[in-house]
Amino acid sequence: MAADNQSKQIRVEIVCPVQGPIFSGQADMVVVPAAYGDVGIAPGHARMLTRIEPGVVRLVNSGQESINYFVSGGFLEVEPTLATVLADTIERAADIDKAAAEKARESARASLREAHERIDRERAEYELALAAARIKALEKGRKGY
């Protein structure tokens, strides 16, 4: 019966060059923020390689609460039985400090208002996107989806 259950799951490896291995295990599905929206990866998915955008990586197992991570970017490599997330930086949603995340968002908004040069605006927009993604991960983590 265990082998049958594993065929309905995909192996997920989440690693970060700075932090090392983050997660190694099975999931029914992993949802990853890609360039054109969230990508759901289930067993048997076609091979692919894509850039990960700042957002929420979600591990889904039926009958269990999802595990959510904030990821600042990286790459996703998919094989039919394995999904590998190589994250630039990653943080478990449950570990995010809400006050610090909101402070970072406000700081990024202020930087965006004050930016006069294109490079300063782009940097402030990136920082704002990261802060918003961290807050979204935190909210999803608290709601359990």
JSON list of N, CA and C in Angstrom, two decimals, residues 59-61 63-68 140-145:
[
{"chain": "A", "resi": 59, "resn": "LEU", "atom": "N", "xyz": [3.52, 23.24, -0.36]},
{"chain": "A", "resi": 59, "resn": "LEU", "atom": "CA", "xyz": [3.51, 21.78, -0.42]},
{"chain": "A", "resi": 59, "resn": "LEU", "atom": "C", "xyz": [2.12, 21.32, 0.02]},
{"chain": "A", "resi": 60, "resn": "VAL", "atom": "N", "xyz": [1.47, 20.55, -0.84]},
{"chain": "A", "resi": 60, "resn": "VAL", "atom": "CA", "xyz": [0.09, 20.12, -0.59]},
{"chain": "A", "resi": 60, "resn": "VAL", "atom": "C", "xyz": [0.04, 18.61, -0.40]},
{"chain": "A", "resi": 61, "resn": "ASN", "atom": "N", "xyz": [-0.57, 18.17, 0.68]},
{"chain": "A", "resi": 61, "resn": "ASN", "atom": "CA", "xyz": [-0.84, 16.76, 0.95]},
{"chain": "A", "resi": 61, "resn": "ASN", "atom": "C", "xyz": [-2.29, 16.66, 1.40]},
{"chain": "A", "resi": 63, "resn": "GLY", "atom": "N", "xyz": [-5.64, 15.94, 3.13]},
{"chain": "A", "resi": 63, "resn": "GLY", "atom": "CA", "xyz": [-5.93, 15.65, 4.53]},
{"chain": "A", "resi": 63, "resn": "GLY", "atom": "C", "xyz": [-5.00, 16.34, 5.51]},
{"chain": "A", "resi": 64, "resn": "GLN", "atom": "N", "xyz": [-4.04, 17.11, 5.00]},
{"chain": "A", "resi": 64, "resn": "GLN", "atom": "CA", "xyz": [-3.10, 17.80, 5.87]},
{"chain": "A", "resi": 64, "resn": "GLN", "atom": "C", "xyz": [-3.05, 19.28, 5.50]},
{"chain": "A", "resi": 65, "resn": "GLU", "atom": "N", "xyz": [-2.65, 20.08, 6.45]},
{"chain": "A", "resi": 65, "resn": "GLU", "atom": "CA", "xyz": [-2.47, 21.49, 6.18]},
{"chain": "A", "resi": 65, "resn": "GLU", "atom": "C", "xyz": [-1.26, 21.68, 5.26]},
{"chain": "A", "resi": 66, "resn": "SER", "atom": "N", "xyz": [-1.37, 22.58, 4.31]},
{"chain": "A", "resi": 66, "resn": "SER", "atom": "CA", "xyz": [-0.25, 22.86, 3.41]},
{"chain": "A", "resi": 66, "resn": "SER", "atom": "C", "xyz": [0.91, 23.46, 4.18]},
{"chain": "A", "resi": 67, "resn": "ILE", "atom": "N", "xyz": [2.12, 23.22, 3.69]},
{"chain": "A", "resi": 67, "resn": "ILE", "atom": "CA", "xyz": [3.31, 23.86, 4.23]},
{"chain": "A", "resi": 67, "resn": "ILE", "atom": "C", "xyz": [3.69, 24.96, 3.25]},
{"chain": "A", "resi": 68, "resn": "ASN", "atom": "N", "xyz": [3.78, 26.18, 3.75]},
{"chain": "A", "resi": 68, "resn": "ASN", "atom": "CA", "xyz": [4.07, 27.33, 2.90]},
{"chain": "A", "resi": 68, "resn": "ASN", "atom": "C", "xyz": [5.43, 27.93, 3.22]},
{"chain": "A", "resi": 140, "resn": "LYS", "atom": "N", "xyz": [-1.02, 33.21, 4.08]},
{"chain": "A", "resi": 140, "resn": "LYS", "atom": "CA", "xyz": [-1.39, 31.86, 3.63]},
{"chain": "A", "resi": 140, "resn": "LYS", "atom": "C", "xyz": [-1.03, 30.84, 4.69]},
{"chain": "A", "resi": 141, "resn": "GLY", "atom": "N", "xyz": [0.11, 31.02, 5.34]},
{"chain": "A", "resi": 141, "resn": "GLY", "atom": "CA", "xyz": [0.52, 30.11, 6.39]},
{"chain": "A", "resi": 141, "resn": "GLY", "atom": "C", "xyz": [-0.45, 30.10, 7.56]},
{"chain": "A", "resi": 142, "resn": "ARG", "atom": "N", "xyz": [-0.98, 31.25, 7.88]},
{"chain": "A", "resi": 142, "resn": "ARG", "atom": "CA", "xyz": [-1.94, 31.34, 9.01]},
{"chain": "A", "resi": 142, "resn": "ARG", "atom": "C", "xyz": [-3.29, 30.76, 8.64]},
{"chain": "A", "resi": 143, "resn": "LYS", "atom": "N", "xyz": [-3.67, 30.87, 7.36]},
{"chain": "A", "resi": 143, "resn": "LYS", "atom": "CA", "xyz": [-4.96, 30.33, 6.93]},
{"chain": "A", "resi": 143, "resn": "LYS", "atom": "C", "xyz": [-4.89, 28.83, 6.65]},
{"chain": "A", "resi": 144, "resn": "GLY", "atom": "N", "xyz": [-3.65, 28.31, 6.50]},
{"chain": "A", "resi": 144, "resn": "GLY", "atom": "CA", "xyz": [-3.48, 26.88, 6.31]},
{"chain": "A", "resi": 144, "resn": "GLY", "atom": "C", "xyz": [-3.78, 26.37, 4.92]},
{"chain": "A", "resi": 145, "resn": "TYR", "atom": "N", "xyz": [-3.63, 27.22, 3.91]},
{"chain": "A", "resi": 145, "resn": "TYR", "atom": "CA", "xyz": [-3.82, 26.74, 2.52]},
{"chain": "A", "resi": 145, "resn": "TYR", "atom": "C", "xyz": [-2.65, 27.08, 1.67]}
]
